[in-house]
Coordinates of C-alpha atoms in Angstrom, one line a residue:
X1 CA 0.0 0.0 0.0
X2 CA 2.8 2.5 0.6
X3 CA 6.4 2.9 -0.9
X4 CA 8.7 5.5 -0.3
X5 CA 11.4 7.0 -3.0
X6 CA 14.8 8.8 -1.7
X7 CA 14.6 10.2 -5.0
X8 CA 12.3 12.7 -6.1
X9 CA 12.0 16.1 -8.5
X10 CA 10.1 18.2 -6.9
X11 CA 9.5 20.8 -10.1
X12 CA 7.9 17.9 -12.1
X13 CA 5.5 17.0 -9.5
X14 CA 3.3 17.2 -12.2
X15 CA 4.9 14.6 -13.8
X16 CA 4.9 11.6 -11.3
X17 CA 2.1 9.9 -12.3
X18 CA 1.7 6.3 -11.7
X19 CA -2.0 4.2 -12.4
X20 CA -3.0 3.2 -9.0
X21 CA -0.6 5.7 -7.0
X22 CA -2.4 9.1 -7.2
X23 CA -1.1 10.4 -4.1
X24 CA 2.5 11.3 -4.2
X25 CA 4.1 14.1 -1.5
X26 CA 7.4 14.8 -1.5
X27 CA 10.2 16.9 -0.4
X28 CA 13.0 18.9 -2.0
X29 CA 15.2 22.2 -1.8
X30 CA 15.9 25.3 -4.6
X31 CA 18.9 24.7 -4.7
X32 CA 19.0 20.8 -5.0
X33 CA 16.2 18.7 -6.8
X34 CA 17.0 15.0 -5.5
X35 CA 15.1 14.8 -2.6
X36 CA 12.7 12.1 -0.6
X37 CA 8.7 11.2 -1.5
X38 CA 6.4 8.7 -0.2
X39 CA 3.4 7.0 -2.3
X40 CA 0.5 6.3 -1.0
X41 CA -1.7 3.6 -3.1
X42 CA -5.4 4.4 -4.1
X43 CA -6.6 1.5 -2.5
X44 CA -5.1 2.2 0.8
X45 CA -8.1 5.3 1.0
X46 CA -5.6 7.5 3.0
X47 CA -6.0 10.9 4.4
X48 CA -3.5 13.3 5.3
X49 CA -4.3 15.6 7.7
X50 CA -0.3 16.9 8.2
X51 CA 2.5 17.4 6.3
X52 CA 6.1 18.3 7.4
X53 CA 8.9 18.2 5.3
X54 CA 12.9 19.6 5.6
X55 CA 13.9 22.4 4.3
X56 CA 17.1 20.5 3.0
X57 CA 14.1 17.8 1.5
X58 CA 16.1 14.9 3.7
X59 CA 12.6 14.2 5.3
X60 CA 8.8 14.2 4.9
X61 CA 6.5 13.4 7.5
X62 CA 2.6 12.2 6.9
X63 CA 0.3 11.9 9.7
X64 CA -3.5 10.7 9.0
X65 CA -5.1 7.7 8.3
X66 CA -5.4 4.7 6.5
X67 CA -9.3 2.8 6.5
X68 CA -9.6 5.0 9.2
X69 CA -6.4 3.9 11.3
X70 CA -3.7 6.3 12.4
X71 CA -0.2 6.7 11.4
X72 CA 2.3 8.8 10.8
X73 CA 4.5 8.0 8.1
X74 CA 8.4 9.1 7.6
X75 CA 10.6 8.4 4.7
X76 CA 14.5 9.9 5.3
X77 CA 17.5 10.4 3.7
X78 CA 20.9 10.6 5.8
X79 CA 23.8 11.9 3.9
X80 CA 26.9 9.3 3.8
X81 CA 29.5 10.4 6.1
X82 CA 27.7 12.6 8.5
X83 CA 24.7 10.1 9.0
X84 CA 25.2 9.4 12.7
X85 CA 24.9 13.2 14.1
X86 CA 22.2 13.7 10.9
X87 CA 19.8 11.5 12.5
X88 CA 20.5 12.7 16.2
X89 CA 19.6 15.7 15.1
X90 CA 17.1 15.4 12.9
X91 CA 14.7 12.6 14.9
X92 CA 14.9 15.3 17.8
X93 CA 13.5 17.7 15.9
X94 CA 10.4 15.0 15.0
X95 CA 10.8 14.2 18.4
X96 CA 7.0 15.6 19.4
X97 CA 5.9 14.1 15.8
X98 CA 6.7 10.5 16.5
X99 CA 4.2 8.6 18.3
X100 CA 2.7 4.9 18.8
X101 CA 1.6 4.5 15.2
X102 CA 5.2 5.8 13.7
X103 CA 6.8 3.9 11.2
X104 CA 9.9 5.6 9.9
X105 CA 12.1 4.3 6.2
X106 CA 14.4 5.5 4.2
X107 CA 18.5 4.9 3.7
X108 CA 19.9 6.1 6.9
X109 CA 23.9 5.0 5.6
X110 CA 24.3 4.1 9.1
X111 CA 24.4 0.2 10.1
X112 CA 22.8 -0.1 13.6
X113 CA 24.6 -3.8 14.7
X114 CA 27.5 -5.6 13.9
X115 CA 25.1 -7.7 11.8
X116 CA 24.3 -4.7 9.5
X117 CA 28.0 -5.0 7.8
X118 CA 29.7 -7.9 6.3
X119 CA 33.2 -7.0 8.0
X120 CA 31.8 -6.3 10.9
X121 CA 33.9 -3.3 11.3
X122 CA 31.6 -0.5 12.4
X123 CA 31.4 2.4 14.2
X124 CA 30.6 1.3 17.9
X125 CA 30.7 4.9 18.9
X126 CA 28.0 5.9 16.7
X127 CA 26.2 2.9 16.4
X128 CA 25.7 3.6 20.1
X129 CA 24.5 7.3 19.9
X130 CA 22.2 6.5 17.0
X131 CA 20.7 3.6 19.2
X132 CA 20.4 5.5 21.8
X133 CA 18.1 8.2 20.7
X134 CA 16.5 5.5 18.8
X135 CA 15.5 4.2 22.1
X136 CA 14.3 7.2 23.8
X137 CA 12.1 7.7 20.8
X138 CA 10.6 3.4 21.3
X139 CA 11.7 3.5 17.3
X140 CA 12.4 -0.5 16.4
X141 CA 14.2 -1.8 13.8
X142 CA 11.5 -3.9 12.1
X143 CA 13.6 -6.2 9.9
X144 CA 16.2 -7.1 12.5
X145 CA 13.5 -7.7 15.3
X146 CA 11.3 -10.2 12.8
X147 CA 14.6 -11.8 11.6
X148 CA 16.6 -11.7 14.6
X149 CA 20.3 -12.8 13.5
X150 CA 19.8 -13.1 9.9
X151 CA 22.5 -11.6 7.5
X152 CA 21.1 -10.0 4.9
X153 CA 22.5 -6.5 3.3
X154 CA 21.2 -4.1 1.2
X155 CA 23.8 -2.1 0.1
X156 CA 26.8 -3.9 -1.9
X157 CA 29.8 -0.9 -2.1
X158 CA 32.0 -2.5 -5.3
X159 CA 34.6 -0.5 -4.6
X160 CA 35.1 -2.0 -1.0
X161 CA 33.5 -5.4 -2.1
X162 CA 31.7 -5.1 1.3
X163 CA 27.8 -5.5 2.4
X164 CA 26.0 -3.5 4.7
X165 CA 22.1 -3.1 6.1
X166 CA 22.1 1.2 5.6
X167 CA 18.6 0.9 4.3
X168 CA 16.0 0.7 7.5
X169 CA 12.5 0.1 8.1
X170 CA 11.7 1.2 11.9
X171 CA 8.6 1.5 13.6
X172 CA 7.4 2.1 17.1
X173 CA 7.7 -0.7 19.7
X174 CA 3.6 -0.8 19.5
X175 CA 3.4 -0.8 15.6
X176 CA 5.9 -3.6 15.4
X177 CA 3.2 -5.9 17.2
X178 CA 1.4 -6.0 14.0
X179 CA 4.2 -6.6 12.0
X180 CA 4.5 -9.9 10.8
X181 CA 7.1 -10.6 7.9
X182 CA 10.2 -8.4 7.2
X183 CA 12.4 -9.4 3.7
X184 CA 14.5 -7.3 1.4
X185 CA 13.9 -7.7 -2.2
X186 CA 15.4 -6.4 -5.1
X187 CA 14.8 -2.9 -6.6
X188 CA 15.1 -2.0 -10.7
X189 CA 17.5 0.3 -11.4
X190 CA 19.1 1.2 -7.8
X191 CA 22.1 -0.2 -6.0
X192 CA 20.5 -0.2 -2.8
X193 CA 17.6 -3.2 -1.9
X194 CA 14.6 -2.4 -0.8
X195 CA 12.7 -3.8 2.5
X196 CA 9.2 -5.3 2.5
X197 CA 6.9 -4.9 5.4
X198 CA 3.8 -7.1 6.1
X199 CA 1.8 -5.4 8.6
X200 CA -1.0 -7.3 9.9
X201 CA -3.1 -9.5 8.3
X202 CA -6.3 -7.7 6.6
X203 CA -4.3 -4.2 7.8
X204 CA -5.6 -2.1 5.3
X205 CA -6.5 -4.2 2.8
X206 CA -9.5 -2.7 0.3
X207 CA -11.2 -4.9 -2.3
X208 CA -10.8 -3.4 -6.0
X209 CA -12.5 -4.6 -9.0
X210 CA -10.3 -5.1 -12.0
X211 CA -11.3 -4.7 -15.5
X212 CA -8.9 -6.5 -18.2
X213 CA -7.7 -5.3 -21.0
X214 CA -5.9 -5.8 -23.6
X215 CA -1.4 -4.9 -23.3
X216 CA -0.4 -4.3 -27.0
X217 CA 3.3 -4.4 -25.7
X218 CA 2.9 -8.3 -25.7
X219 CA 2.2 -8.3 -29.7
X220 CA 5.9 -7.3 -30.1
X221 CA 6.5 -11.0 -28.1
X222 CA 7.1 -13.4 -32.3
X223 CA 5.8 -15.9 -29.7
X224 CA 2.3 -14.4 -29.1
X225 CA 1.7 -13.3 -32.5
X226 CA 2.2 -16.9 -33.9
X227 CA 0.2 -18.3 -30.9
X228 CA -3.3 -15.6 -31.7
X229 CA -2.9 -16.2 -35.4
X230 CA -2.8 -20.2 -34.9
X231 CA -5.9 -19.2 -32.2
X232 CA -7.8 -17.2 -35.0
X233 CA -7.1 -19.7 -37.7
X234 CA -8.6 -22.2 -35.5
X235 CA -11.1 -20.7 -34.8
X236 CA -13.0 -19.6 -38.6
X237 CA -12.0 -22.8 -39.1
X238 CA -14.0 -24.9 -36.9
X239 CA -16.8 -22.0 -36.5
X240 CA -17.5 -20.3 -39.7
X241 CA -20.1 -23.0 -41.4
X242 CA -22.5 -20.2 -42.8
X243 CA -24.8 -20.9 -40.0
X244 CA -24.0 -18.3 -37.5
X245 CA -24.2 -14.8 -37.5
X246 CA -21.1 -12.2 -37.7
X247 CA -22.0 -10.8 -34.2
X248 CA -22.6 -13.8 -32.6
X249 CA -19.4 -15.4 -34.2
X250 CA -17.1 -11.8 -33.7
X251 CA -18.7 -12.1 -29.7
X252 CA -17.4 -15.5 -29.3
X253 CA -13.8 -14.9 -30.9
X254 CA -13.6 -12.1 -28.6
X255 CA -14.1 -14.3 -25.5
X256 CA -11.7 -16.7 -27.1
X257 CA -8.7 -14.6 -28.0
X258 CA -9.6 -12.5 -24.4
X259 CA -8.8 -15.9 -22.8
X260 CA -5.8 -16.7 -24.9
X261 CA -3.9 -13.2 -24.0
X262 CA -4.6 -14.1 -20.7
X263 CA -3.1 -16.9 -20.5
X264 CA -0.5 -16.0 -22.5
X265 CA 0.3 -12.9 -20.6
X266 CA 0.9 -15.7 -17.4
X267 CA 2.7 -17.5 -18.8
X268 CA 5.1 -14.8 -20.3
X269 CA 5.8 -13.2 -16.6
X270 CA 5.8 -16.2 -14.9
X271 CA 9.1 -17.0 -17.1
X272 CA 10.1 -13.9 -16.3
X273 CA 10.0 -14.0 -12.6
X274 CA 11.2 -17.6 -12.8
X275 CA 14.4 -15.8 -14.5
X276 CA 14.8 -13.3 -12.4
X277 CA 14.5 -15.9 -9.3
X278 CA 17.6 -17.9 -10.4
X279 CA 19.5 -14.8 -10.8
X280 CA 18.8 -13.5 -7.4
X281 CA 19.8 -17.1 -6.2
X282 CA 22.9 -16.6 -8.4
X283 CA 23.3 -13.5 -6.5
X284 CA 22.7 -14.5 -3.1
X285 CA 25.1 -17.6 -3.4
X286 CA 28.0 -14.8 -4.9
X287 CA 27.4 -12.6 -1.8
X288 CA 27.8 -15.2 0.5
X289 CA 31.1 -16.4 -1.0
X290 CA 32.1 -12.6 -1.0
X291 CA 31.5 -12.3 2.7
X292 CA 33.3 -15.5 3.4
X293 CA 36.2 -14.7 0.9
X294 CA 36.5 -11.1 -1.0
X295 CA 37.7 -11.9 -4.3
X296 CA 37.7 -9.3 -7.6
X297 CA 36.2 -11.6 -9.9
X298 CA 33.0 -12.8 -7.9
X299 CA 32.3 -8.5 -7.0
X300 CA 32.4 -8.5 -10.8
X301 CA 30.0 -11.5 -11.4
X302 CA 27.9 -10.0 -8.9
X303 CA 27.6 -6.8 -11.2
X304 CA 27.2 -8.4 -14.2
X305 CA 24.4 -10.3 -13.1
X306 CA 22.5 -7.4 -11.3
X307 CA 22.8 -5.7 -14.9
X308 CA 21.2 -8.8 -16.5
X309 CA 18.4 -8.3 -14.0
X310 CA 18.1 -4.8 -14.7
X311 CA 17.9 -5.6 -18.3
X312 CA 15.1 -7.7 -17.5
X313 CA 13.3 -4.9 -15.3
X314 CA 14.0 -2.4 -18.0
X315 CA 11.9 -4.2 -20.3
X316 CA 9.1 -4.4 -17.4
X317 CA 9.3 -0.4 -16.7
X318 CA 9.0 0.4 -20.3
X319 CA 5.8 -1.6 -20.2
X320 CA 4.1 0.0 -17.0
X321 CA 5.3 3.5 -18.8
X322 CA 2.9 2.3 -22.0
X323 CA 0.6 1.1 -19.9
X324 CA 0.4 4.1 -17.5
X325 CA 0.1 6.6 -21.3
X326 CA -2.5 4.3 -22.7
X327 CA -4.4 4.5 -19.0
X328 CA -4.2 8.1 -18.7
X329 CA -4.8 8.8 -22.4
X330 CA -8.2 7.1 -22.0
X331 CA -9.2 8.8 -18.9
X332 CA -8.3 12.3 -20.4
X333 CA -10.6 11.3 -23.1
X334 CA -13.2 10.3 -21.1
X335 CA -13.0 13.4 -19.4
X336 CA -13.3 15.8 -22.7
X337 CA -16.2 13.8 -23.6
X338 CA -18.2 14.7 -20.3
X339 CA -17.3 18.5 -20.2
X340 CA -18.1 18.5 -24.1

């Protein structure tokens, strides 16, 4: 229902614009566009009732509701290298903000165990201080209480050939009760992993009817077109007797070829995440040698293979983009046809 973004330009706010995630706040500085930004999904039926963002745009906070539940919502960026007295000061100043429905996110660059770095070789003294005010505020770190003593990273520095856990999901010490499953995935087109939360079961979940229709981007796919000709072909050949009329017979082949994109479309991503799920394997089983042993040519494999995946990913985004057009497109029309 959420995601948040440590990435964001503010002057094309206009611009962000994704089917499904209509609410998009963000925040940024003149003088420097990156920023951070949160979406909210439609179903989720949010409503904001505050906003506070940094004049630096290294924060936002959202405080509201979600199917009428509370929460306040932080994503936040701490720069590398000064990210220890960053957050000090900064989570004071949200000190009066923070409450028992908190749940904070964003890449923090600071590890807060010796678990959080493949090396081990941290910053005790301000691992402590960040842990500290961490405490006073009853902020948890989600991932590490669900998992406990698991290893896993999401930042891989090639230069270093070192892991670390800078990336955080924290809640309140009452909000973690709902919590139930904390993994990190991979995300297209950043070096950084991302974390996904489950938070209760039924939390916020809103039932949404979906109407199908048709992607042309999977006409381009030589495998589809040869598989709805052959459908067609079929089709006139075992239906077209003389005996039944053109609308009946066009109704029908609709229903037919409907049901053969479907499947068709399954089938295509279900390759594709069966692909991308042997190179993550591929990847996981690299980064555990590199742990155990640093060598140059396994930091290099590692790269090579997260470019394969965001190849793959490409291909996906350039989908959604077509998708998203054709979406809006339609509902701009739809629109001028109303007011005309």
């Amino acid at each position: 229902m959420l995601s948040s973004r440590n990435t964001y330009e503010m002057g094309d706010t206009h611009k962000v614009r994704i089917k499904g995630w209509n609410k998009t706040f963000g925040a940024s500085t003149d003088r420097k566009k990156a920023g951070v930004a949160i979406m909210i999904s439609d179903k989720a039926k949010a409503q904001i009732d505050l906003i506070k963002r940094d004049r630096e745009g290294k924060y936002i906070l959202l405080k509201g509701s979600i199917v009428n539940e509370e929460i306040s919502l932080i994503n936040m960026y701490a720069p590398n290298g000064i990210a220890s007295k960053f957050l000090i000061e900064k989570l004071g100043e949200l000190k009066e903000e923070i409450d028992s429905k908190t749940i904070l996110v964003g890449d923090l660059n600071q590890p807060l165990s010796n678990l959080d770095k493949s090396n081990q070789k941290i910053n005790k003294k301000e691992v402590k201080e960040v842990n500290e005010i961490l405490e006073k505020l009853e902020l948890i770190d989600i991932g590490r209480k669900i998992n406990r003593n698991k290893k896993e990273y999401t930042f891989f520095s090639a230069p270093h050939g070192t892991f670390t856990k800078i990336d955080h999901t924290l809640g309140h010490r009452n909000m973690t009760l709902k919590c139930r499953k904390a993994e990190i995935i991979n995300a297209a087109f950043s070096d950084h992993k991302a974390i996904k939360i489950l938070i209760g079961k039924g939390t916020w979940r809103a039932k949404s009817k979906i109407n199908w229709k048709l992607n042309n981007m999977i006409l381009q796919n030589q495998i589809v077109r040869e598989e709805i000709i052959e459908t067609i072909n079929n089709f006139i050949e075992e239906n077209d007797k003389g005996e039944t009329s053109f609308q009946t017979l066009w109704d029908a082949a609709k229903a037919v070829l409907r049901g053969k994109f479907i499947s068709l479309s399954a089938y295509i991503n279900k390759l594709g995440r069966t692909e991308i799920k042997e190179l993550e394997m591929q990847i996981k089983k690299l980064e555990n040698e590199q742990i155990k042993n640093p060598q140059k040519k396994t930091k290099v494999e590692i790269l090579k293979i997260k470019g394969e995946i965001n190849e793959i990913e490409s291909d996906r985004t350039i989908e959604l983009i077509n998708k998203t057009r054709s979406w809006y497109f339609e509902k701009n029309r739809q629109n001028r046809q109303r007011t005309g």
